Amino acid sequence: MNDYKRWAFQQCPQQAGCYRQFPPVDTTELTESVHQFEFLLKQGQLLLHQLGNRPFAKHLMEAAQKSDHLTVQHMIQSVPGLTAVNDIKFSPTGIVFQLASPVISEGGNCCAMSIVLKWG
């Protein structure tokens, strides 16, 4: 019984073989992701600014209420400078915008951002 406790709690000896060697850190991809996400934040700000416009918001909600996906899509695509909206989903209680980095269209996968807004 005593042998079991001794073996169950035996620690690894302090030797070089007990620790895994990690490769050197390369922050290039992280830095690029940060820059791309900053772009998405600016795109999100453009979108939110436009959604804060009451006539635009009213027209968007009316189109969504009628399940008029084409009008909703067209209205969002008509926002000046907004290029990163990848997908739009809506329901009677809210709307979700999926923003994706332009790098994703080139085969990259650095970052994406969702904006979820409640409206009912």
Short mmCIF file of N, CA and C in Angstrom, two decimals:
data_model
loop_
_atom_site.label_atom_id
_atom_site.label_comp_id
_atom_site.label_asym_id
_atom_site.label_seq_id
_atom_site.Cartn_x
_atom_site.Cartn_y
_atom_site.Cartn_z
N MET A 1 0.83 -1.19 0.00
CA MET A 1 0.00 0.00 0.00
C MET A 1 0.87 1.25 0.00
N ASN A 2 1.94 1.24 0.76
CA ASN A 2 2.83 2.39 0.80
C ASN A 2 3.56 2.58 -0.52
N ASP A 3 3.87 1.48 -1.21
CA ASP A 3 4.54 1.60 -2.51
C ASP A 3 3.66 2.32 -3.52
N TYR A 4 2.35 2.08 -3.45
CA TYR A 4 1.44 2.72 -4.39
C TYR A 4 1.49 4.24 -4.26
N LYS A 5 1.45 4.74 -3.04
CA LYS A 5 1.47 6.18 -2.83
C LYS A 5 2.78 6.78 -3.31
N ARG A 6 3.87 6.07 -3.07
CA ARG A 6 5.17 6.60 -3.48
C ARG A 6 5.23 6.72 -5.00
N TRP A 7 4.76 5.72 -5.75
CA TRP A 7 4.83 5.77 -7.20
C TRP A 7 3.80 6.73 -7.80
N ALA A 8 2.65 6.84 -7.17
CA ALA A 8 1.60 7.71 -7.70
C ALA A 8 1.99 9.18 -7.65
N PHE A 9 2.79 9.55 -6.69
CA PHE A 9 3.13 10.96 -6.51
C PHE A 9 4.59 11.28 -6.81
N GLN A 10 5.28 10.37 -7.46
CA GLN A 10 6.68 10.61 -7.77
C GLN A 10 6.77 11.70 -8.85
N GLN A 11 7.61 12.67 -8.61
CA GLN A 11 7.77 13.76 -9.56
C GLN A 11 8.85 13.42 -10.57
N CYS A 12 8.77 14.06 -11.69
CA CYS A 12 9.77 13.88 -12.74
C CYS A 12 11.10 14.46 -12.27
N PRO A 13 12.19 13.73 -12.42
CA PRO A 13 13.49 14.28 -12.02
C PRO A 13 13.84 15.51 -12.87
N GLN A 14 14.61 16.39 -12.31
CA GLN A 14 15.01 17.62 -13.00
C GLN A 14 16.08 17.31 -14.04
N GLN A 15 15.65 16.78 -15.17
CA GLN A 15 16.57 16.47 -16.26
C GLN A 15 16.05 17.12 -17.54
N ALA A 16 16.92 17.28 -18.50
CA ALA A 16 16.55 17.94 -19.75
C ALA A 16 15.48 17.17 -20.50
N GLY A 17 15.42 15.84 -20.35
CA GLY A 17 14.46 15.03 -21.08
C GLY A 17 13.02 15.18 -20.61
N CYS A 18 12.81 15.77 -19.45
CA CYS A 18 11.45 15.89 -18.91
C CYS A 18 10.69 17.07 -19.49
N TYR A 19 11.34 18.01 -20.08
CA TYR A 19 10.69 19.22 -20.55
C TYR A 19 10.75 19.29 -22.06
N ARG A 20 9.63 19.65 -22.65
CA ARG A 20 9.54 19.77 -24.10
C ARG A 20 10.20 21.07 -24.55
N GLN A 21 10.95 21.00 -25.61
CA GLN A 21 11.55 22.20 -26.18
C GLN A 21 10.55 22.85 -27.13
N PHE A 22 10.31 24.12 -26.94
CA PHE A 22 9.39 24.86 -27.80
C PHE A 22 10.18 25.60 -28.87
N PRO A 23 9.58 25.75 -30.06
CA PRO A 23 10.26 26.51 -31.11
C PRO A 23 10.30 27.98 -30.73
N PRO A 24 11.17 28.75 -31.37
CA PRO A 24 11.21 30.18 -31.09
C PRO A 24 9.86 30.83 -31.45
N VAL A 25 9.49 31.84 -30.72
CA VAL A 25 8.22 32.53 -30.93
C VAL A 25 8.32 33.44 -32.15
N ASP A 26 7.29 33.36 -33.02
CA ASP A 26 7.21 34.23 -34.19
C ASP A 26 5.87 34.96 -34.13
N THR A 27 5.90 36.26 -33.96
CA THR A 27 4.67 37.04 -33.78
C THR A 27 4.12 37.60 -35.10
N THR A 28 4.69 37.21 -36.22
CA THR A 28 4.28 37.77 -37.51
C THR A 28 2.79 37.57 -37.78
N GLU A 29 2.31 36.34 -37.63
CA GLU A 29 0.90 36.06 -37.93
C GLU A 29 -0.03 36.76 -36.94
N LEU A 30 0.35 36.78 -35.67
CA LEU A 30 -0.47 37.47 -34.66
C LEU A 30 -0.55 38.96 -34.98
N THR A 31 0.57 39.56 -35.33
CA THR A 31 0.59 40.98 -35.66
C THR A 31 -0.29 41.28 -36.87
N GLU A 32 -0.22 40.42 -37.88
CA GLU A 32 -1.07 40.60 -39.06
C GLU A 32 -2.55 40.46 -38.69
N SER A 33 -2.86 39.49 -37.83
CA SER A 33 -4.25 39.32 -37.38
C SER A 33 -4.75 40.54 -36.64
N VAL A 34 -3.89 41.12 -35.82
CA VAL A 34 -4.26 42.33 -35.07
C VAL A 34 -4.57 43.47 -36.04
N HIS A 35 -3.73 43.65 -37.05
CA HIS A 35 -3.97 44.72 -38.03
C HIS A 35 -5.27 44.48 -38.80
N GLN A 36 -5.52 43.23 -39.17
CA GLN A 36 -6.75 42.91 -39.89
C GLN A 36 -7.97 43.12 -38.99
N PHE A 37 -7.84 42.79 -37.70
CA PHE A 37 -8.97 42.97 -36.79
C PHE A 37 -9.23 44.45 -36.54
N GLU A 38 -8.18 45.27 -36.52
CA GLU A 38 -8.37 46.72 -36.40
C GLU A 38 -9.18 47.23 -37.59
N PHE A 39 -8.92 46.68 -38.77
CA PHE A 39 -9.70 47.02 -39.96
C PHE A 39 -11.17 46.64 -39.75
N LEU A 40 -11.41 45.44 -39.20
CA LEU A 40 -12.78 45.00 -38.94
C LEU A 40 -13.48 45.90 -37.93
N LEU A 41 -12.74 46.36 -36.92
CA LEU A 41 -13.33 47.28 -35.94
C LEU A 41 -13.78 48.58 -36.61
N LYS A 42 -12.97 49.09 -37.53
CA LYS A 42 -13.34 50.31 -38.26
C LYS A 42 -14.56 50.06 -39.15
N GLN A 43 -14.59 48.89 -39.77
CA GLN A 43 -15.75 48.53 -40.59
C GLN A 43 -17.01 48.42 -39.73
N GLY A 44 -16.86 47.83 -38.55
CA GLY A 44 -17.98 47.73 -37.62
C GLY A 44 -18.47 49.10 -37.18
N GLN A 45 -17.54 50.00 -37.00
CA GLN A 45 -17.91 51.37 -36.60
C GLN A 45 -18.71 52.05 -37.72
N LEU A 46 -18.30 51.86 -38.97
CA LEU A 46 -19.06 52.40 -40.10
C LEU A 46 -20.48 51.84 -40.12
N LEU A 47 -20.59 50.54 -39.93
CA LEU A 47 -21.89 49.89 -39.94
C LEU A 47 -22.78 50.41 -38.81
N LEU A 48 -22.23 50.48 -37.60
CA LEU A 48 -23.01 50.94 -36.46
C LEU A 48 -23.44 52.39 -36.62
N HIS A 49 -22.56 53.20 -37.19
CA HIS A 49 -22.91 54.60 -37.43
C HIS A 49 -24.12 54.69 -38.37
N GLN A 50 -24.11 53.89 -39.42
CA GLN A 50 -25.23 53.90 -40.37
C GLN A 50 -26.50 53.36 -39.72
N LEU A 51 -26.38 52.33 -38.90
CA LEU A 51 -27.55 51.77 -38.23
C LEU A 51 -28.13 52.74 -37.20
N GLY A 52 -27.32 53.68 -36.75
CA GLY A 52 -27.80 54.71 -35.83
C GLY A 52 -28.65 55.77 -36.50
N ASN A 53 -28.66 55.78 -37.83
CA ASN A 53 -29.48 56.70 -38.61
C ASN A 53 -30.92 56.16 -38.59
N ARG A 54 -31.83 56.88 -37.93
CA ARG A 54 -33.20 56.38 -37.72
C ARG A 54 -33.94 56.01 -39.01
N PRO A 55 -33.94 56.86 -40.05
CA PRO A 55 -34.65 56.46 -41.28
C PRO A 55 -34.07 55.18 -41.90
N PHE A 56 -32.73 55.07 -41.90
CA PHE A 56 -32.09 53.86 -42.43
C PHE A 56 -32.50 52.65 -41.61
N ALA A 57 -32.42 52.78 -40.28
CA ALA A 57 -32.75 51.67 -39.39
C ALA A 57 -34.21 51.24 -39.56
N LYS A 58 -35.11 52.21 -39.70
CA LYS A 58 -36.53 51.90 -39.87
C LYS A 58 -36.77 51.13 -41.17
N HIS A 59 -36.15 51.60 -42.24
CA HIS A 59 -36.30 50.92 -43.54
C HIS A 59 -35.72 49.51 -43.48
N LEU A 60 -34.57 49.35 -42.83
CA LEU A 60 -33.93 48.04 -42.69
C LEU A 60 -34.81 47.09 -41.90
N MET A 61 -35.36 47.57 -40.79
CA MET A 61 -36.21 46.71 -39.96
C MET A 61 -37.50 46.33 -40.68
N GLU A 62 -38.06 47.26 -41.44
CA GLU A 62 -39.27 46.95 -42.20
C GLU A 62 -38.99 45.88 -43.26
N ALA A 63 -37.86 45.99 -43.94
CA ALA A 63 -37.49 44.99 -44.94
C ALA A 63 -37.25 43.63 -44.28
N ALA A 64 -36.58 43.63 -43.14
CA ALA A 64 -36.33 42.38 -42.43
C ALA A 64 -37.63 41.76 -41.94
N GLN A 65 -38.55 42.59 -41.47
CA GLN A 65 -39.84 42.10 -40.99
C GLN A 65 -40.61 41.39 -42.10
N LYS A 66 -40.42 41.86 -43.33
CA LYS A 66 -41.07 41.23 -44.49
C LYS A 66 -40.25 40.07 -45.05
N SER A 67 -39.13 39.74 -44.38
CA SER A 67 -38.19 38.70 -44.83
C SER A 67 -37.65 39.00 -46.22
N ASP A 68 -37.44 40.27 -46.50
CA ASP A 68 -36.91 40.71 -47.79
C ASP A 68 -35.38 40.73 -47.70
N HIS A 69 -34.78 39.56 -47.86
CA HIS A 69 -33.33 39.41 -47.73
C HIS A 69 -32.57 40.28 -48.73
N LEU A 70 -33.08 40.36 -49.95
CA LEU A 70 -32.38 41.14 -50.98
C LEU A 70 -32.30 42.62 -50.62
N THR A 71 -33.38 43.18 -50.11
CA THR A 71 -33.37 44.59 -49.73
C THR A 71 -32.43 44.82 -48.55
N VAL A 72 -32.48 43.94 -47.56
CA VAL A 72 -31.57 44.07 -46.41
C VAL A 72 -30.12 44.02 -46.90
N GLN A 73 -29.81 43.04 -47.73
CA GLN A 73 -28.45 42.89 -48.27
C GLN A 73 -28.05 44.14 -49.05
N HIS A 74 -28.94 44.62 -49.91
CA HIS A 74 -28.64 45.80 -50.73
C HIS A 74 -28.41 47.04 -49.86
N MET A 75 -29.22 47.20 -48.82
CA MET A 75 -29.06 48.37 -47.94
C MET A 75 -27.70 48.34 -47.25
N ILE A 76 -27.30 47.17 -46.77
CA ILE A 76 -26.01 47.07 -46.07
C ILE A 76 -24.87 47.27 -47.06
N GLN A 77 -25.00 46.73 -48.27
CA GLN A 77 -23.95 46.91 -49.28
C GLN A 77 -23.86 48.35 -49.75
N SER A 78 -24.92 49.13 -49.55
CA SER A 78 -24.92 50.53 -50.00
C SER A 78 -24.25 51.47 -48.99
N VAL A 79 -23.87 50.96 -47.83
CA VAL A 79 -23.21 51.81 -46.83
C VAL A 79 -21.84 52.21 -47.38
N PRO A 80 -21.56 53.52 -47.50
CA PRO A 80 -20.29 53.97 -48.08
C PRO A 80 -19.08 53.47 -47.27
N GLY A 81 -18.15 52.83 -47.97
CA GLY A 81 -16.91 52.37 -47.35
C GLY A 81 -16.99 51.02 -46.67
N LEU A 82 -18.17 50.44 -46.58
CA LEU A 82 -18.34 49.16 -45.89
C LEU A 82 -18.11 48.02 -46.88
N THR A 83 -17.06 47.25 -46.64
CA THR A 83 -16.69 46.18 -47.57
C THR A 83 -16.54 44.82 -46.90
N ALA A 84 -16.56 44.75 -45.58
CA ALA A 84 -16.20 43.52 -44.89
C ALA A 84 -17.38 42.67 -44.43
N VAL A 85 -18.62 43.09 -44.70
CA VAL A 85 -19.77 42.29 -44.25
C VAL A 85 -19.85 41.04 -45.11
N ASN A 86 -19.70 39.90 -44.45
CA ASN A 86 -19.67 38.62 -45.14
C ASN A 86 -21.03 37.93 -45.13
N ASP A 87 -21.79 38.11 -44.05
CA ASP A 87 -23.06 37.42 -43.92
C ASP A 87 -23.99 38.23 -43.01
N ILE A 88 -25.28 38.16 -43.29
CA ILE A 88 -26.29 38.85 -42.48
C ILE A 88 -27.39 37.85 -42.17
N LYS A 89 -27.74 37.74 -40.91
CA LYS A 89 -28.86 36.90 -40.49
C LYS A 89 -29.76 37.75 -39.60
N PHE A 90 -31.05 37.59 -39.75
CA PHE A 90 -31.96 38.36 -38.91
C PHE A 90 -33.17 37.53 -38.53
N SER A 91 -33.80 37.95 -37.46
CA SER A 91 -35.00 37.30 -36.94
C SER A 91 -35.91 38.41 -36.41
N PRO A 92 -37.09 38.07 -35.92
CA PRO A 92 -37.95 39.12 -35.35
C PRO A 92 -37.34 39.83 -34.13
N THR A 93 -36.35 39.21 -33.50
CA THR A 93 -35.78 39.81 -32.29
C THR A 93 -34.43 40.49 -32.50
N GLY A 94 -33.78 40.29 -33.63
CA GLY A 94 -32.48 40.93 -33.80
C GLY A 94 -31.83 40.62 -35.14
N ILE A 95 -30.61 41.11 -35.27
CA ILE A 95 -29.85 40.94 -36.51
C ILE A 95 -28.40 40.65 -36.16
N VAL A 96 -27.77 39.82 -36.97
CA VAL A 96 -26.37 39.44 -36.77
C VAL A 96 -25.61 39.74 -38.06
N PHE A 97 -24.53 40.49 -37.93
CA PHE A 97 -23.64 40.78 -39.05
C PHE A 97 -22.34 40.04 -38.82
N GLN A 98 -21.90 39.28 -39.79
CA GLN A 98 -20.61 38.60 -39.72
C GLN A 98 -19.65 39.38 -40.62
N LEU A 99 -18.62 39.95 -40.01
CA LEU A 99 -17.61 40.68 -40.76
C LEU A 99 -16.37 39.80 -40.88
N ALA A 100 -15.80 39.76 -42.07
CA ALA A 100 -14.63 38.93 -42.31
C ALA A 100 -13.54 39.77 -42.96
N SER A 101 -12.32 39.47 -42.59
CA SER A 101 -11.17 40.17 -43.15
C SER A 101 -11.06 39.88 -44.64
N PRO A 102 -10.60 40.85 -45.43
CA PRO A 102 -10.39 40.60 -46.86
C PRO A 102 -9.39 39.48 -47.10
N VAL A 103 -8.51 39.23 -46.14
CA VAL A 103 -7.52 38.17 -46.28
C VAL A 103 -8.21 36.81 -46.41
N ILE A 104 -9.40 36.66 -45.80
CA ILE A 104 -10.14 35.40 -45.87
C ILE A 104 -10.53 35.08 -47.30
N SER A 105 -10.90 36.10 -48.08
CA SER A 105 -11.27 35.87 -49.48
C SER A 105 -10.07 35.42 -50.30
N GLU A 106 -8.87 35.67 -49.80
CA GLU A 106 -7.65 35.24 -50.48
C GLU A 106 -7.16 33.90 -49.95
N GLY A 107 -7.97 33.23 -49.13
CA GLY A 107 -7.59 31.93 -48.61
C GLY A 107 -7.02 31.96 -47.21
N GLY A 108 -6.85 33.14 -46.63
CA GLY A 108 -6.34 33.25 -45.27
C GLY A 108 -7.45 33.03 -44.26
N ASN A 109 -7.08 32.92 -43.01
CA ASN A 109 -8.08 32.72 -41.96
C ASN A 109 -7.61 33.40 -40.69
N CYS A 110 -7.45 34.71 -40.75
CA CYS A 110 -6.85 35.40 -39.61
C CYS A 110 -7.86 35.81 -38.56
N CYS A 111 -9.02 36.29 -38.98
CA CYS A 111 -9.94 36.83 -37.98
C CYS A 111 -11.31 37.12 -38.59
N ALA A 112 -12.28 37.17 -37.71
CA ALA A 112 -13.65 37.52 -38.09
C ALA A 112 -14.31 38.17 -36.89
N MET A 113 -15.39 38.89 -37.13
CA MET A 113 -16.07 39.58 -36.05
C MET A 113 -17.58 39.50 -36.29
N SER A 114 -18.31 39.23 -35.23
CA SER A 114 -19.77 39.22 -35.31
C SER A 114 -20.31 40.41 -34.53
N ILE A 115 -21.30 41.07 -35.11
CA ILE A 115 -22.02 42.13 -34.42
C ILE A 115 -23.45 41.63 -34.26
N VAL A 116 -23.87 41.47 -33.03
CA VAL A 116 -25.20 40.95 -32.72
C VAL A 116 -25.99 42.08 -32.07
N LEU A 117 -27.10 42.46 -32.70
CA LEU A 117 -27.91 43.57 -32.21
C LEU A 117 -29.35 43.11 -32.00
N LYS A 118 -29.91 43.51 -30.88
CA LYS A 118 -31.30 43.19 -30.57
C LYS A 118 -32.18 44.34 -31.06
N TRP A 119 -33.33 43.99 -31.62
CA TRP A 119 -34.22 45.06 -32.06
C TRP A 119 -35.69 44.79 -31.75
N GLY A 120 -35.99 43.75 -31.08
CA GLY A 120 -37.38 43.52 -30.76
C GLY A 120 -37.57 42.58 -29.61
#
